[in-house]
Amino acid sequence: MAKVKKTRKKSLRRVLLACLAVFVVLELVAYYFAWPRRAADEIKGEKKKEEELDRRLAAQNSSLERRVKTLAPRGIYIVVDSGNNILSLRRGPEILRRVVVSCGSGSILEEPGGRRRWVFDTPRGGFYIKSKVKNPDWIKPDWAFIEEGEKIPKDPRERVESGVLGEYALGFGDGYFIHGTLYTRLLGRSVTHGCIRVGDEDLKVIFEKVSIGTKVFIY
Amino acid sequence: MRARLLLALTVMGYSFAVSGEKIQSQGLKNQFLKEELALARAPSSYFVVDLQTRIFQLKASGLTLREWKIERLRRWGDPVPLRAISIEKKSALFAPKRKKIKPGANQEGETHELEVLELKDMPSSFSLCLDRGLYIYVRPRPETFLSRAWEIGRFLRWYTLIPLKNLWFEMKKEPLTALDIKVLNKEEAKSLYWALLEGHKGLIYPF
């Protein structure tokens, strides 16, 4: 009985060792293939007429760099960090004003019955100011009524609400605005339906500094 | 005389090698700038990972919106693609979930129960699956005992599983490049997760 146990132990040990050996060999082969390769090795074929090529490439590169730089806005532009709820008014690399704002909550609203669905994110990317409005009225969209558990009105006049967007609003497309808020204590939190809420004093400065066409970058 | 000849040949060989390297790097830069110009012309933002300077950038119209310093970088597999790539999938063990609004329950007045998705809810360790077989693993510098212990798991995955995965891809004749990026802290990693979106395009400037 003891002999059988010993041989079993031995064969188990052998199997384990064999598995380990296979694993080590496999890893070695994997390491050989996975070893990082340089991107430069891939363009070795372009070594002809080296000096001329070098000069041509250098000239082309500086022209390309210039072309990329010219795409950047020349005047004032707005950058919104939607994660940290920070809006900055910039000119070139200089930050003219840094403001705490409120951006989209990222929440989802579904219409009872599941016909429509809204995701309240602040849109990301590059936009530009399309409209500047003083004392704006809010034309409540369907989701505002659904969220409040109210019936969607048929008369468009019932959608108009005054005073909730502050004194100024800057539209940057698709119904999104940079506007004021009644909920100033929520500035710095992601609570909006996608618009960017700004405190009254800061909003006034932003409104005065930007013009139609001012670039807005949101990330 | 023989020694001088040898020295001259060595110097000549070295200068040829240097000029070859220079052209290669100019060629890389050229390719990279052409791709960046195309991305910068689009209205959306794009990312640039510079493996030389170890900086992860978010850009739009050629303008840098935000930078993240890469503290440590590891790499396996094929060279990084020299073309614009896009994020196909962002995944994390504890991925954030969007909260659903209950119609009729007004939440604006209740600060303590806001059902919102914020930066603090983002994961600090995550992976990005990009096209052309590129995987980027992002994690912060471990700060707590638990995160240091978790690092052992990551170490084992990086040095055993990823090479095996690469071997599998090699057998399927598919490209695979894996990058492991360590950023300064949790907040940096979370903000990176926030800033990058699925479908986001970008470039990786190679070594």
JSON list of N, CA and C in Angstrom, two decimals, chain A residues 146-195:
[
{"chain": "A", "resi": 146, "resn": "ILE", "atom": "N", "xyz": [-41.46, 65.22, -18.10]},
{"chain": "A", "resi": 146, "resn": "ILE", "atom": "CA", "xyz": [-41.44, 63.80, -17.72]},
{"chain": "A", "resi": 146, "resn": "ILE", "atom": "C", "xyz": [-40.70, 63.62, -16.39]},
{"chain": "A", "resi": 147, "resn": "GLU", "atom": "N", "xyz": [-39.58, 64.33, -16.26]},
{"chain": "A", "resi": 147, "resn": "GLU", "atom": "CA", "xyz": [-38.78, 64.23, -15.03]},
{"chain": "A", "resi": 147, "resn": "GLU", "atom": "C", "xyz": [-39.58, 64.68, -13.80]},
{"chain": "A", "resi": 148, "resn": "GLU", "atom": "N", "xyz": [-40.39, 65.70, -14.01]},
{"chain": "A", "resi": 148, "resn": "GLU", "atom": "CA", "xyz": [-41.21, 66.19, -12.89]},
{"chain": "A", "resi": 148, "resn": "GLU", "atom": "C", "xyz": [-42.51, 65.43, -12.71]},
{"chain": "A", "resi": 149, "resn": "GLY", "atom": "N", "xyz": [-42.73, 64.45, -13.58]},
{"chain": "A", "resi": 149, "resn": "GLY", "atom": "CA", "xyz": [-43.94, 63.63, -13.49]},
{"chain": "A", "resi": 149, "resn": "GLY", "atom": "C", "xyz": [-45.18, 64.39, -13.92]},
{"chain": "A", "resi": 150, "resn": "GLU", "atom": "N", "xyz": [-44.96, 65.36, -14.81]},
{"chain": "A", "resi": 150, "resn": "GLU", "atom": "CA", "xyz": [-46.09, 66.16, -15.30]},
{"chain": "A", "resi": 150, "resn": "GLU", "atom": "C", "xyz": [-46.48, 65.78, -16.72]},
{"chain": "A", "resi": 151, "resn": "LYS", "atom": "N", "xyz": [-47.64, 66.20, -17.11]},
{"chain": "A", "resi": 151, "resn": "LYS", "atom": "CA", "xyz": [-48.13, 65.95, -18.46]},
{"chain": "A", "resi": 151, "resn": "LYS", "atom": "C", "xyz": [-47.46, 66.92, -19.43]},
{"chain": "A", "resi": 152, "resn": "ILE", "atom": "N", "xyz": [-47.09, 66.44, -20.61]},
{"chain": "A", "resi": 152, "resn": "ILE", "atom": "CA", "xyz": [-46.46, 67.32, -21.61]},
{"chain": "A", "resi": 152, "resn": "ILE", "atom": "C", "xyz": [-47.55, 68.23, -22.20]},
{"chain": "A", "resi": 153, "resn": "PRO", "atom": "N", "xyz": [-47.36, 69.58, -22.10]},
{"chain": "A", "resi": 153, "resn": "PRO", "atom": "CA", "xyz": [-48.42, 70.47, -22.58]},
{"chain": "A", "resi": 153, "resn": "PRO", "atom": "C", "xyz": [-48.51, 70.53, -24.11]},
{"chain": "A", "resi": 154, "resn": "LYS", "atom": "N", "xyz": [-49.69, 70.79, -24.58]},
{"chain": "A", "resi": 154, "resn": "LYS", "atom": "CA", "xyz": [-49.87, 70.93, -26.03]},
{"chain": "A", "resi": 154, "resn": "LYS", "atom": "C", "xyz": [-49.62, 72.36, -26.48]},
{"chain": "A", "resi": 155, "resn": "ASP", "atom": "N", "xyz": [-49.91, 73.30, -25.59]},
{"chain": "A", "resi": 155, "resn": "ASP", "atom": "CA", "xyz": [-49.71, 74.72, -25.91]},
{"chain": "A", "resi": 155, "resn": "ASP", "atom": "C", "xyz": [-48.24, 75.09, -25.65]},
{"chain": "A", "resi": 156, "resn": "PRO", "atom": "N", "xyz": [-47.52, 75.55, -26.70]},
{"chain": "A", "resi": 156, "resn": "PRO", "atom": "CA", "xyz": [-46.09, 75.89, -26.50]},
{"chain": "A", "resi": 156, "resn": "PRO", "atom": "C", "xyz": [-45.86, 76.99, -25.47]},
{"chain": "A", "resi": 157, "resn": "ARG", "atom": "N", "xyz": [-46.86, 77.82, -25.23]},
{"chain": "A", "resi": 157, "resn": "ARG", "atom": "CA", "xyz": [-46.70, 78.92, -24.26]},
{"chain": "A", "resi": 157, "resn": "ARG", "atom": "C", "xyz": [-46.53, 78.38, -22.84]},
{"chain": "A", "resi": 158, "resn": "GLU", "atom": "N", "xyz": [-47.06, 77.19, -22.62]},
{"chain": "A", "resi": 158, "resn": "GLU", "atom": "CA", "xyz": [-46.96, 76.58, -21.29]},
{"chain": "A", "resi": 158, "resn": "GLU", "atom": "C", "xyz": [-45.55, 76.03, -21.02]},
{"chain": "A", "resi": 159, "resn": "ARG", "atom": "N", "xyz": [-44.72, 76.02, -22.05]},
{"chain": "A", "resi": 159, "resn": "ARG", "atom": "CA", "xyz": [-43.35, 75.52, -21.90]},
{"chain": "A", "resi": 159, "resn": "ARG", "atom": "C", "xyz": [-42.39, 76.63, -21.44]},
{"chain": "A", "resi": 160, "resn": "VAL", "atom": "N", "xyz": [-42.79, 77.87, -21.58]},
{"chain": "A", "resi": 160, "resn": "VAL", "atom": "CA", "xyz": [-41.88, 78.99, -21.29]},
{"chain": "A", "resi": 160, "resn": "VAL", "atom": "C", "xyz": [-41.78, 79.23, -19.79]},
{"chain": "A", "resi": 161, "resn": "GLU", "atom": "N", "xyz": [-40.53, 79.26, -19.31]},
{"chain": "A", "resi": 161, "resn": "GLU", "atom": "CA", "xyz": [-40.29, 79.55, -17.89]},
{"chain": "A", "resi": 161, "resn": "GLU", "atom": "C", "xyz": [-39.23, 80.64, -17.80]},
{"chain": "A", "resi": 162, "resn": "SER", "atom": "N", "xyz": [-39.53, 81.70, -17.10]},
{"chain": "A", "resi": 162, "resn": "SER", "atom": "CA", "xyz": [-38.58, 82.83, -17.02]},
{"chain": "A", "resi": 162, "resn": "SER", "atom": "C", "xyz": [-37.79, 82.79, -15.72]},
{"chain": "A", "resi": 163, "resn": "GLY", "atom": "N", "xyz": [-36.57, 83.35, -15.82]},
{"chain": "A", "resi": 163, "resn": "GLY", "atom": "CA", "xyz": [-35.77, 83.55, -14.62]},
{"chain": "A", "resi": 163, "resn": "GLY", "atom": "C", "xyz": [-34.93, 82.38, -14.14]},
{"chain": "A", "resi": 164, "resn": "VAL", "atom": "N", "xyz": [-35.10, 81.21, -14.72]},
{"chain": "A", "resi": 164, "resn": "VAL", "atom": "CA", "xyz": [-34.34, 80.04, -14.22]},
{"chain": "A", "resi": 164, "resn": "VAL", "atom": "C", "xyz": [-32.95, 79.92, -14.85]},
{"chain": "A", "resi": 165, "resn": "LEU", "atom": "N", "xyz": [-32.73, 80.60, -15.98]},
{"chain": "A", "resi": 165, "resn": "LEU", "atom": "CA", "xyz": [-31.42, 80.47, -16.67]},
{"chain": "A", "resi": 165, "resn": "LEU", "atom": "C", "xyz": [-30.48, 81.63, -16.33]},
{"chain": "A", "resi": 166, "resn": "GLY", "atom": "N", "xyz": [-30.86, 82.46, -15.39]},
{"chain": "A", "resi": 166, "resn": "GLY", "atom": "CA", "xyz": [-30.01, 83.60, -15.02]},
{"chain": "A", "resi": 166, "resn": "GLY", "atom": "C", "xyz": [-30.19, 84.74, -16.00]},
{"chain": "A", "resi": 167, "resn": "GLU", "atom": "N", "xyz": [-29.21, 85.67, -15.96]},
{"chain": "A", "resi": 167, "resn": "GLU", "atom": "CA", "xyz": [-29.36, 86.88, -16.78]},
{"chain": "A", "resi": 167, "resn": "GLU", "atom": "C", "xyz": [-28.84, 86.72, -18.21]},
{"chain": "A", "resi": 168, "resn": "TYR", "atom": "N", "xyz": [-27.96, 85.73, -18.39]},
{"chain": "A", "resi": 168, "resn": "TYR", "atom": "CA", "xyz": [-27.36, 85.57, -19.72]},
{"chain": "A", "resi": 168, "resn": "TYR", "atom": "C", "xyz": [-27.32, 84.09, -20.11]},
{"chain": "A", "resi": 169, "resn": "ALA", "atom": "N", "xyz": [-27.34, 83.84, -21.41]},
{"chain": "A", "resi": 169, "resn": "ALA", "atom": "CA", "xyz": [-27.16, 82.47, -21.90]},
{"chain": "A", "resi": 169, "resn": "ALA", "atom": "C", "xyz": [-26.35, 82.50, -23.20]},
{"chain": "A", "resi": 170, "resn": "LEU", "atom": "N", "xyz": [-25.42, 81.56, -23.28]},
{"chain": "A", "resi": 170, "resn": "LEU", "atom": "CA", "xyz": [-24.59, 81.44, -24.48]},
{"chain": "A", "resi": 170, "resn": "LEU", "atom": "C", "xyz": [-24.85, 80.07, -25.09]},
{"chain": "A", "resi": 171, "resn": "GLY", "atom": "N", "xyz": [-25.45, 80.05, -26.26]},
{"chain": "A", "resi": 171, "resn": "GLY", "atom": "CA", "xyz": [-25.77, 78.77, -26.88]},
{"chain": "A", "resi": 171, "resn": "GLY", "atom": "C", "xyz": [-24.60, 78.23, -27.69]},
{"chain": "A", "resi": 172, "resn": "PHE", "atom": "N", "xyz": [-24.34, 76.92, -27.52]},
{"chain": "A", "resi": 172, "resn": "PHE", "atom": "CA", "xyz": [-23.25, 76.35, -28.34]},
{"chain": "A", "resi": 172, "resn": "PHE", "atom": "C", "xyz": [-23.73, 75.15, -29.17]},
{"chain": "A", "resi": 173, "resn": "GLY", "atom": "N", "xyz": [-25.03, 75.13, -29.45]},
{"chain": "A", "resi": 173, "resn": "GLY", "atom": "CA", "xyz": [-25.57, 74.14, -30.38]},
{"chain": "A", "resi": 173, "resn": "GLY", "atom": "C", "xyz": [-26.38, 73.05, -29.75]},
{"chain": "A", "resi": 174, "resn": "ASP", "atom": "N", "xyz": [-27.32, 72.51, -30.52]},
{"chain": "A", "resi": 174, "resn": "ASP", "atom": "CA", "xyz": [-28.19, 71.39, -30.12]},
{"chain": "A", "resi": 174, "resn": "ASP", "atom": "C", "xyz": [-28.95, 71.64, -28.81]},
{"chain": "A", "resi": 175, "resn": "GLY", "atom": "N", "xyz": [-29.27, 72.88, -28.52]},
{"chain": "A", "resi": 175, "resn": "GLY", "atom": "CA", "xyz": [-30.04, 73.20, -27.32]},
{"chain": "A", "resi": 175, "resn": "GLY", "atom": "C", "xyz": [-29.20, 73.28, -26.05]},
{"chain": "A", "resi": 176, "resn": "TYR", "atom": "N", "xyz": [-27.90, 73.21, -26.18]},
{"chain": "A", "resi": 176, "resn": "TYR", "atom": "CA", "xyz": [-27.01, 73.32, -25.01]},
{"chain": "A", "resi": 176, "resn": "TYR", "atom": "C", "xyz": [-26.57, 74.78, -24.83]},
{"chain": "A", "resi": 177, "resn": "PHE", "atom": "N", "xyz": [-26.57, 75.20, -23.55]},
{"chain": "A", "resi": 177, "resn": "PHE", "atom": "CA", "xyz": [-26.23, 76.59, -23.23]},
{"chain": "A", "resi": 177, "resn": "PHE", "atom": "C", "xyz": [-25.25, 76.67, -22.06]},
{"chain": "A", "resi": 178, "resn": "ILE", "atom": "N", "xyz": [-24.52, 77.76, -22.03]},
{"chain": "A", "resi": 178, "resn": "ILE", "atom": "CA", "xyz": [-23.78, 78.14, -20.83]},
{"chain": "A", "resi": 178, "resn": "ILE", "atom": "C", "xyz": [-24.67, 79.21, -20.22]},
{"chain": "A", "resi": 179, "resn": "HIS", "atom": "N", "xyz": [-25.24, 78.96, -19.05]},
{"chain": "A", "resi": 179, "resn": "HIS", "atom": "CA", "xyz": [-26.21, 79.91, -18.50]},
{"chain": "A", "resi": 179, "resn": "HIS", "atom": "C", "xyz": [-26.07, 80.03, -16.98]},
{"chain": "A", "resi": 180, "resn": "GLY", "atom": "N", "xyz": [-26.88, 80.90, -16.40]},
{"chain": "A", "resi": 180, "resn": "GLY", "atom": "CA", "xyz": [-26.84, 81.11, -14.95]},
{"chain": "A", "resi": 180, "resn": "GLY", "atom": "C", "xyz": [-27.65, 80.05, -14.22]},
{"chain": "A", "resi": 181, "resn": "THR", "atom": "N", "xyz": [-27.70, 80.19, -12.91]},
{"chain": "A", "resi": 181, "resn": "THR", "atom": "CA", "xyz": [-28.43, 79.18, -12.13]},
{"chain": "A", "resi": 181, "resn": "THR", "atom": "C", "xyz": [-29.02, 79.75, -10.84]},
{"chain": "A", "resi": 182, "resn": "LEU", "atom": "N", "xyz": [-30.08, 79.11, -10.40]},
{"chain": "A", "resi": 182, "resn": "LEU", "atom": "CA", "xyz": [-30.66, 79.46, -9.09]},
{"chain": "A", "resi": 182, "resn": "LEU", "atom": "C", "xyz": [-30.00, 78.60, -8.01]},
{"chain": "A", "resi": 183, "resn": "TYR", "atom": "N", "xyz": [-29.44, 77.48, -8.46]},
{"chain": "A", "resi": 183, "resn": "TYR", "atom": "CA", "xyz": [-28.84, 76.52, -7.51]},
{"chain": "A", "resi": 183, "resn": "TYR", "atom": "C", "xyz": [-27.32, 76.75, -7.37]},
{"chain": "A", "resi": 184, "resn": "THR", "atom": "N", "xyz": [-26.94, 77.91, -6.87]},
{"chain": "A", "resi": 184, "resn": "THR", "atom": "CA", "xyz": [-25.51, 78.23, -6.80]},
{"chain": "A", "resi": 184, "resn": "THR", "atom": "C", "xyz": [-24.76, 77.31, -5.83]},
{"chain": "A", "resi": 185, "resn": "ARG", "atom": "N", "xyz": [-25.47, 76.77, -4.83]},
{"chain": "A", "resi": 185, "resn": "ARG", "atom": "CA", "xyz": [-24.78, 75.89, -3.86]},
{"chain": "A", "resi": 185, "resn": "ARG", "atom": "C", "xyz": [-24.39, 74.55, -4.52]},
{"chain": "A", "resi": 186, "resn": "LEU", "atom": "N", "xyz": [-24.94, 74.27, -5.71]},
{"chain": "A", "resi": 186, "resn": "LEU", "atom": "CA", "xyz": [-24.58, 73.03, -6.40]},
{"chain": "A", "resi": 186, "resn": "LEU", "atom": "C", "xyz": [-23.47, 73.23, -7.43]},
{"chain": "A", "resi": 187, "resn": "LEU", "atom": "N", "xyz": [-22.93, 74.45, -7.49]},
{"chain": "A", "resi": 187, "resn": "LEU", "atom": "CA", "xyz": [-21.82, 74.69, -8.43]},
{"chain": "A", "resi": 187, "resn": "LEU", "atom": "C", "xyz": [-20.63, 73.83, -7.99]},
{"chain": "A", "resi": 188, "resn": "GLY", "atom": "N", "xyz": [-19.98, 73.20, -8.93]},
{"chain": "A", "resi": 188, "resn": "GLY", "atom": "CA", "xyz": [-18.89, 72.28, -8.60]},
{"chain": "A", "resi": 188, "resn": "GLY", "atom": "C", "xyz": [-19.35, 70.83, -8.61]},
{"chain": "A", "resi": 189, "resn": "ARG", "atom": "N", "xyz": [-20.67, 70.62, -8.72]},
{"chain": "A", "resi": 189, "resn": "ARG", "atom": "CA", "xyz": [-21.19, 69.26, -8.79]},
{"chain": "A", "resi": 189, "resn": "ARG", "atom": "C", "xyz": [-21.80, 69.00, -10.17]},
{"chain": "A", "resi": 190, "resn": "SER", "atom": "N", "xyz": [-21.79, 67.74, -10.57]},
{"chain": "A", "resi": 190, "resn": "SER", "atom": "CA", "xyz": [-22.34, 67.39, -11.88]},
{"chain": "A", "resi": 190, "resn": "SER", "atom": "C", "xyz": [-23.83, 67.14, -11.72]},
{"chain": "A", "resi": 191, "resn": "VAL", "atom": "N", "xyz": [-24.63, 68.15, -11.96]},
{"chain": "A", "resi": 191, "resn": "VAL", "atom": "CA", "xyz": [-26.06, 68.02, -11.67]},
{"chain": "A", "resi": 191, "resn": "VAL", "atom": "C", "xyz": [-26.98, 68.44, -12.82]},
{"chain": "A", "resi": 192, "resn": "THR", "atom": "N", "xyz": [-26.42, 68.95, -13.91]},
{"chain": "A", "resi": 192, "resn": "THR", "atom": "CA", "xyz": [-27.30, 69.52, -14.92]},
{"chain": "A", "resi": 192, "resn": "THR", "atom": "C", "xyz": [-27.79, 68.47, -15.93]},
{"chain": "A", "resi": 193, "resn": "HIS", "atom": "N", "xyz": [-28.61, 68.94, -16.84]},
{"chain": "A", "resi": 193, "resn": "HIS", "atom": "CA", "xyz": [-29.14, 68.05, -17.88]},
{"chain": "A", "resi": 193, "resn": "HIS", "atom": "C", "xyz": [-28.27, 68.13, -19.14]},
{"chain": "A", "resi": 194, "resn": "GLY", "atom": "N", "xyz": [-27.09, 68.69, -19.01]},
{"chain": "A", "resi": 194, "resn": "GLY", "atom": "CA", "xyz": [-26.16, 68.77, -20.14]},
{"chain": "A", "resi": 194, "resn": "GLY", "atom": "C", "xyz": [-25.64, 70.18, -20.35]},
{"chain": "A", "resi": 195, "resn": "CYS", "atom": "N", "xyz": [-26.43, 71.18, -19.92]},
{"chain": "A", "resi": 195, "resn": "CYS", "atom": "CA", "xyz": [-25.97, 72.58, -20.04]},
{"chain": "A", "resi": 195, "resn": "CYS", "atom": "C", "xyz": [-24.86, 72.84, -19.02]}
]
